[in-house]
Amino acid sequence: MNRKIHAASRVPPRTRRGGTLNRRLLLLALPCFAGMLLFYLLPLIGSARYSLLDSAFTQRFVGLEQYCAVLANRNFRVGVFNTVVLAALCVPALLAFSLPLSLFVQRHGTALPALRVALLMPMLLPSAAVTDAFQKFPLGGARGVLFAIYLWKHAGFSTLVFLAALSSVPGELYEAAALDGAGSATRFFRITLPSIAGIVGFVAVLAAAYNLRLFREAYLLYGNYPVDGAYLLQHYMNNHFARLEYPVLTAAALLFFGALLAPAALGAILRERRRTL
C-alpha cells in the first residue's frame, strides 16, 4: 500500500505539465512575434512618424499637413479613382469568368488533358512580353488594356483553385438532387455555390490583391506619367519615392492602408456578431 502511494506521488500534477507545455508553445511562437515586431510594427510606427514631418532631411514637425496635402492632390485622387474602378471591374469579372470555366474544365477536362497546364501559362509569362502583345490590340483605351491583361493573366489560376474546390463537393449530393428532379441551375445554386462559398471569398481576396499588382503592366506600357486612365495609386507613390519625398509617400501609404483596413475590420466584426447570434 505504501509503495502504491509513493509511486503515485511521483506523478507530476496536471497543472504543472500544462504550464510547461504553454511555456514551450510560447517560446516557439516568440520568433514569429519578434519577426512581426521587427518587420511590420516598427516600420509602421516609423512610417507614421515620417508622415508628421515636413521633410526627411529637416524633420520639422508639421502635424497632419502632409495628409491634407495628399488628399488635396489631384494625382492622388486620380490614382485612387482608377485603382478602385479597376478593382470594381476586374474582381467581379474574374469571378464571373473563372467559375464557369472551372465547371467546363471539370466536365470536359478528361478529353482535354493539356487544358489544365495551359491555364497556368499566362501567369508564367513575363510581363514585358504580355504588355507588348496587348499593346497592339485596340481594347478601348488604357483602362481596357489593363483590364484585358488582368483577366487573361489571372483567370487560369483562379480557375484551377475553383476546380480543386469543385472536386471536394460530394457527388452523392448531385445524384440525390437529380433524382428529386433538380435541374442544372438548381444544383449549381443550391449545392455547388454554397459548398464552395469559402473558396469564392478566398479567390475574391486574391483577385483584389492581383489588382494592386497591375502597376507593373501599367508602368511597362505607359511609364512613370501615364494618361489619366492608366494612372494608378502606385504611380503616385513611386514618383514621390523617386523624389525622396518620404513624408508624402508615407502619408499616402497610411491613408491607403486605413482604407483597406476599415472594410476588413468591419467584415470581421460582422462575422463575429453572426457567430454569437
GROMACS .gro file of C-alpha atoms in nm:
model
  277
    1MET     CA    1   0.000   0.000   0.000
    2ASN     CA    2   0.281   0.239   0.090
    3ARG     CA    3   0.458   0.156  -0.237
    4LYS     CA    4   0.146   0.247  -0.436
    5ILE     CA    5   0.115   0.579  -0.255
    6HIS     CA    6   0.485   0.650  -0.309
    7ALA     CA    7   0.458   0.570  -0.684
    8ALA     CA    8   0.152   0.787  -0.720
    9SER     CA    9   0.329   1.078  -0.553
   10ARG     CA   10   0.593   1.074  -0.827
   11VAL     CA   11   0.338   1.161  -1.097
   12PRO     CA   12   0.362   1.536  -1.167
   13PRO     CA   13   0.042   1.733  -1.131
   14ARG     CA   14  -0.150   1.817  -1.446
   15THR     CA   15  -0.136   2.189  -1.386
   16ARG     CA   16   0.240   2.183  -1.380
   17ARG     CA   17   0.255   1.980  -1.700
   18GLY     CA   18   0.011   2.215  -1.872
   19GLY     CA   19   0.211   2.517  -1.760
   20THR     CA   20   0.531   2.369  -1.901
   21LEU     CA   21   0.358   2.296  -2.231
   22ASN     CA   22   0.225   2.653  -2.251
   23ARG     CA   23   0.571   2.794  -2.186
   24ARG     CA   24   0.716   2.578  -2.462
   25LEU     CA   25   0.448   2.688  -2.707
   26LEU     CA   26   0.513   3.050  -2.613
   27LEU     CA   27   0.886   3.006  -2.675
   28LEU     CA   28   0.813   2.852  -3.015
   29ALA     CA   29   0.590   3.146  -3.104
   30LEU     CA   30   0.842   3.409  -2.994
   31PRO     CA   31   1.036   3.414  -3.327
   32CYS     CA   32   0.710   3.480  -3.511
   33PHE     CA   33   0.619   3.765  -3.277
   34ALA     CA   34   0.971   3.905  -3.298
   35GLY     CA   35   0.957   3.897  -3.678
   36MET     CA   36   0.623   4.077  -3.682
   37LEU     CA   37   0.757   4.340  -3.444
   38LEU     CA   38   1.078   4.390  -3.638
   39PHE     CA   39   0.948   4.381  -3.993
   40TYR     CA   40   0.590   4.510  -3.959
   41LEU     CA   41   0.509   4.703  -3.642
   42LEU     CA   42   0.831   4.902  -3.608
   43PRO     CA   43   0.834   5.009  -3.977
   44LEU     CA   44   0.467   5.105  -3.943
   45ILE     CA   45   0.546   5.322  -3.641
   46GLY     CA   46   0.841   5.476  -3.827
   47SER     CA   47   0.620   5.549  -4.128
   48ALA     CA   48   0.362   5.717  -3.905
   49ARG     CA   49   0.639   5.933  -3.759
   50TYR     CA   50   0.768   6.031  -4.104
   51SER     CA   51   0.419   6.131  -4.216
   52LEU     CA   52   0.411   6.401  -3.947
   53LEU     CA   53   0.732   6.570  -4.065
   54ASP     CA   54   0.787   6.828  -4.337
   55SER     CA   55   1.089   6.652  -4.488
   56ALA     CA   56   1.314   6.354  -4.432
   57PHE     CA   57   1.608   6.593  -4.403
   58THR     CA   58   1.491   6.886  -4.187
   59GLN     CA   59   1.244   6.667  -3.992
   60ARG     CA   60   1.031   6.957  -3.870
   61PHE     CA   61   0.703   6.851  -3.711
   62VAL     CA   62   0.404   6.970  -3.915
   63GLY     CA   63   0.123   6.755  -3.777
   64LEU     CA   64  -0.139   6.646  -4.031
   65GLU     CA   65  -0.031   6.884  -4.307
   66GLN     CA   66   0.103   6.601  -4.522
   67TYR     CA   67  -0.227   6.415  -4.502
   68CYS     CA   68  -0.420   6.728  -4.602
   69ALA     CA   69  -0.178   6.788  -4.890
   70VAL     CA   70  -0.213   6.430  -5.013
   71LEU     CA   71  -0.593   6.440  -5.003
   72ALA     CA   72  -0.594   6.773  -5.190
   73ASN     CA   73  -0.357   6.647  -5.459
   74ARG     CA   74  -0.526   6.579  -5.793
   75ASN     CA   75  -0.286   6.299  -5.891
   76PHE     CA   76  -0.361   6.114  -5.568
   77ARG     CA   77  -0.735   6.135  -5.629
   78VAL     CA   78  -0.693   6.018  -5.989
   79GLY     CA   79  -0.478   5.725  -5.876
   80VAL     CA   80  -0.727   5.620  -5.609
   81PHE     CA   81  -1.017   5.654  -5.853
   82ASN     CA   82  -0.851   5.440  -6.121
   83THR     CA   83  -0.741   5.178  -5.867
   84VAL     CA   84  -1.094   5.149  -5.725
   85VAL     CA   85  -1.256   5.145  -6.071
   86LEU     CA   86  -1.024   4.871  -6.194
   87ALA     CA   87  -1.090   4.669  -5.878
   88ALA     CA   88  -1.466   4.709  -5.927
   89LEU     CA   89  -1.431   4.589  -6.286
   90CYS     CA   90  -1.164   4.322  -6.251
   91VAL     CA   91  -1.265   4.135  -5.936
   92PRO     CA   92  -1.627   4.052  -6.035
   93ALA     CA   93  -1.520   3.982  -6.393
   94LEU     CA   94  -1.253   3.737  -6.277
   95LEU     CA   95  -1.503   3.551  -6.058
   96ALA     CA   96  -1.771   3.551  -6.328
   97PHE     CA   97  -1.527   3.416  -6.587
   98SER     CA   98  -1.320   3.165  -6.391
   99LEU     CA   99  -1.604   2.990  -6.207
  100PRO     CA  100  -1.798   2.885  -6.523
  101LEU     CA  101  -1.467   2.796  -6.686
  102SER     CA  102  -1.386   2.566  -6.395
  103LEU     CA  103  -1.722   2.393  -6.441
  104PHE     CA  104  -1.641   2.342  -6.808
  105VAL     CA  105  -1.295   2.204  -6.730
  106GLN     CA  106  -1.440   1.971  -6.467
  107ARG     CA  107  -1.683   1.830  -6.722
  108HIS     CA  108  -1.451   1.810  -7.023
  109GLY     CA  109  -1.108   1.800  -6.860
  110THR     CA  110  -1.053   1.430  -6.927
  111ALA     CA  111  -1.095   1.488  -7.301
  112LEU     CA  112  -0.858   1.788  -7.292
  113PRO     CA  113  -0.569   1.686  -7.061
  114ALA     CA  114  -0.346   1.974  -7.170
  115LEU     CA  115  -0.608   2.233  -7.079
  116ARG     CA  116  -0.512   2.247  -6.711
  117VAL     CA  117  -0.148   2.307  -6.798
  118ALA     CA  118  -0.247   2.577  -7.046
  119LEU     CA  119  -0.441   2.760  -6.775
  120LEU     CA  120  -0.120   2.829  -6.584
  121MET     CA  121   0.079   2.955  -6.880
  122PRO     CA  122  -0.043   3.319  -6.878
  123MET     CA  123   0.073   3.367  -6.520
  124LEU     CA  124   0.417   3.224  -6.601
  125LEU     CA  125   0.486   3.450  -6.898
  126PRO     CA  126   0.700   3.762  -6.832
  127SER     CA  127   0.511   4.089  -6.807
  128ALA     CA  128   0.723   4.256  -7.075
  129ALA     CA  129   0.610   4.005  -7.338
  130VAL     CA  130   0.249   4.026  -7.226
  131THR     CA  131   0.230   4.405  -7.238
  132ASP     CA  132   0.397   4.418  -7.578
  133ALA     CA  133   0.139   4.178  -7.720
  134PHE     CA  134  -0.166   4.352  -7.574
  135GLN     CA  135  -0.045   4.697  -7.675
  136LYS     CA  136  -0.109   4.610  -8.040
  137PHE     CA  137  -0.481   4.542  -7.993
  138PRO     CA  138  -0.746   4.817  -7.975
  139LEU     CA  139  -0.912   4.741  -7.642
  140GLY     CA  140  -1.088   5.066  -7.556
  141GLY     CA  141  -0.809   5.280  -7.419
  142ALA     CA  142  -0.556   5.234  -7.141
  143ARG     CA  143  -0.807   5.108  -6.886
  144GLY     CA  144  -0.939   4.848  -7.130
  145VAL     CA  145  -0.587   4.722  -7.199
  146LEU     CA  146  -0.515   4.684  -6.827
  147PHE     CA  147  -0.847   4.506  -6.774
  148ALA     CA  148  -0.776   4.261  -7.058
  149ILE     CA  149  -0.424   4.190  -6.927
  150TYR     CA  150  -0.559   4.130  -6.577
  151LEU     CA  151  -0.830   3.890  -6.690
  152TRP     CA  152  -0.606   3.699  -6.929
  153LYS     CA  153  -0.323   3.663  -6.678
  154HIS     CA  154  -0.510   3.559  -6.364
  155ALA     CA  155  -0.821   3.376  -6.486
  156GLY     CA  156  -0.634   3.049  -6.534
  157PHE     CA  157  -0.501   3.018  -6.181
  158SER     CA  158  -0.837   3.119  -6.032
  159THR     CA  159  -0.999   2.850  -6.247
  160LEU     CA  160  -0.765   2.587  -6.104
  161VAL     CA  161  -0.847   2.699  -5.749
  162PHE     CA  162  -1.219   2.667  -5.822
  163LEU     CA  163  -1.154   2.330  -5.986
  164ALA     CA  164  -0.989   2.199  -5.670
  165ALA     CA  165  -1.285   2.321  -5.466
  166LEU     CA  166  -1.536   2.158  -5.701
  167SER     CA  167  -1.359   1.823  -5.670
  168SER     CA  168  -1.427   1.826  -5.294
  169VAL     CA  169  -1.806   1.853  -5.332
  170PRO     CA  170  -1.958   1.505  -5.274
  171GLY     CA  171  -2.107   1.357  -5.589
  172GLU     CA  172  -2.387   1.196  -5.388
  173LEU     CA  173  -2.544   1.538  -5.339
  174TYR     CA  174  -2.576   1.588  -5.714
  175GLU     CA  175  -2.715   1.237  -5.761
  176ALA     CA  176  -2.977   1.289  -5.491
  177ALA     CA  177  -3.074   1.627  -5.636
  178ALA     CA  178  -3.103   1.479  -5.985
  179LEU     CA  179  -3.333   1.205  -5.852
  180ASP     CA  180  -3.551   1.476  -5.699
  181GLY     CA  181  -3.581   1.643  -6.038
  182ALA     CA  182  -3.347   1.938  -5.977
  183GLY     CA  183  -3.208   2.100  -6.291
  184SER     CA  184  -2.854   2.217  -6.359
  185ALA     CA  185  -2.920   2.572  -6.238
  186THR     CA  186  -3.085   2.449  -5.919
  187ARG     CA  187  -2.796   2.213  -5.845
  188PHE     CA  188  -2.547   2.494  -5.901
  189PHE     CA  189  -2.718   2.749  -5.674
  190ARG     CA  190  -2.832   2.501  -5.407
  191ILE     CA  191  -2.534   2.265  -5.392
  192THR     CA  192  -2.226   2.389  -5.575
  193LEU     CA  193  -2.223   2.754  -5.475
  194PRO     CA  194  -2.293   2.702  -5.101
  195SER     CA  195  -2.033   2.424  -5.087
  196ILE     CA  196  -1.754   2.641  -5.231
  197ALA     CA  197  -1.861   2.975  -5.078
  198GLY     CA  198  -1.543   2.994  -4.871
  199ILE     CA  199  -1.326   2.939  -5.177
  200VAL     CA  200  -1.519   3.207  -5.365
  201GLY     CA  201  -1.431   3.453  -5.089
  202PHE     CA  202  -1.069   3.339  -5.098
  203VAL     CA  203  -1.047   3.390  -5.474
  204ALA     CA  204  -1.209   3.733  -5.434
  205VAL     CA  205  -0.933   3.834  -5.190
  206LEU     CA  206  -0.671   3.702  -5.432
  207ALA     CA  207  -0.837   3.895  -5.715
  208ALA     CA  208  -0.820   4.218  -5.515
  209ALA     CA  209  -0.451   4.155  -5.445
  210TYR     CA  210  -0.389   4.088  -5.814
  211ASN     CA  211  -0.550   4.424  -5.893
  212LEU     CA  212  -0.283   4.601  -5.688
  213ARG     CA  213  -0.016   4.430  -5.899
  214LEU     CA  214  -0.140   4.585  -6.222
  215PHE     CA  215   0.106   4.869  -6.167
  216ARG     CA  216   0.381   4.658  -6.321
  217GLU     CA  217   0.197   4.626  -6.651
  218ALA     CA  218   0.082   4.989  -6.641
  219TYR     CA  219   0.441   5.103  -6.582
  220LEU     CA  220   0.575   4.891  -6.869
  221LEU     CA  221   0.306   5.020  -7.102
  222TYR     CA  222   0.289   5.389  -7.015
  223GLY     CA  223   0.587   5.477  -6.794
  224ASN     CA  224   0.602   5.697  -6.483
  225TYR     CA  225   0.348   5.954  -6.600
  226PRO     CA  226   0.075   5.777  -6.799
  227VAL     CA  227  -0.257   5.911  -6.921
  228ASP     CA  228  -0.526   5.960  -6.659
  229GLY     CA  229  -0.695   5.630  -6.741
  230ALA     CA  230  -0.383   5.429  -6.653
  231TYR     CA  231  -0.253   5.641  -6.362
  232LEU     CA  232  -0.271   5.420  -6.053
  233LEU     CA  233  -0.205   5.488  -5.688
  234GLN     CA  234   0.132   5.315  -5.714
  235HIS     CA  235   0.237   5.572  -5.975
  236TYR     CA  236   0.180   5.847  -5.720
  237MET     CA  237   0.379   5.665  -5.452
  238ASN     CA  238   0.658   5.559  -5.685
  239ASN     CA  239   0.708   5.911  -5.819
  240HIS     CA  240   0.731   6.059  -5.469
  241PHE     CA  241   0.971   5.784  -5.367
  242ALA     CA  242   1.196   5.870  -5.662
  243ARG     CA  243   1.199   6.234  -5.547
  244LEU     CA  244   1.283   6.128  -5.188
  245GLU     CA  245   0.961   6.283  -5.058
  246TYR     CA  246   0.919   6.025  -4.785
  247PRO     CA  247   0.667   6.215  -4.566
  248VAL     CA  248   0.426   6.249  -4.859
  249LEU     CA  249   0.484   5.885  -4.952
  250THR     CA  250   0.419   5.755  -4.601
  251ALA     CA  251   0.110   5.972  -4.559
  252ALA     CA  252  -0.037   5.835  -4.884
  253ALA     CA  253   0.056   5.478  -4.786
  254LEU     CA  254  -0.107   5.510  -4.443
  255LEU     CA  255  -0.423   5.658  -4.593
  256PHE     CA  256  -0.440   5.366  -4.834
  257PHE     CA  257  -0.368   5.119  -4.555
  258GLY     CA  258  -0.650   5.267  -4.349
  259ALA     CA  259  -0.887   5.245  -4.645
  260LEU     CA  260  -0.806   4.874  -4.680
  261LEU     CA  261  -0.816   4.804  -4.307
  262ALA     CA  262  -1.158   4.961  -4.244
  263PRO     CA  263  -1.370   4.719  -4.455
  264ALA     CA  264  -1.163   4.422  -4.337
  265ALA     CA  265  -1.224   4.516  -3.973
  266LEU     CA  266  -1.593   4.575  -4.042
  267GLY     CA  267  -1.623   4.234  -4.206
  268ALA     CA  268  -1.452   4.066  -3.911
  269ILE     CA  269  -1.689   4.239  -3.666
  270LEU     CA  270  -1.996   4.135  -3.867
  271ARG     CA  271  -1.876   3.773  -3.887
  272GLU     CA  272  -1.818   3.767  -3.512
  273ARG     CA  273  -2.167   3.902  -3.447
  274ARG     CA  274  -2.320   3.636  -3.670
  275ARG     CA  275  -2.143   3.365  -3.472
  276THR     CA  276  -2.270   3.500  -3.141
  277LEU     CA  277  -2.632   3.528  -3.261
   0.00000   0.00000   0.00000
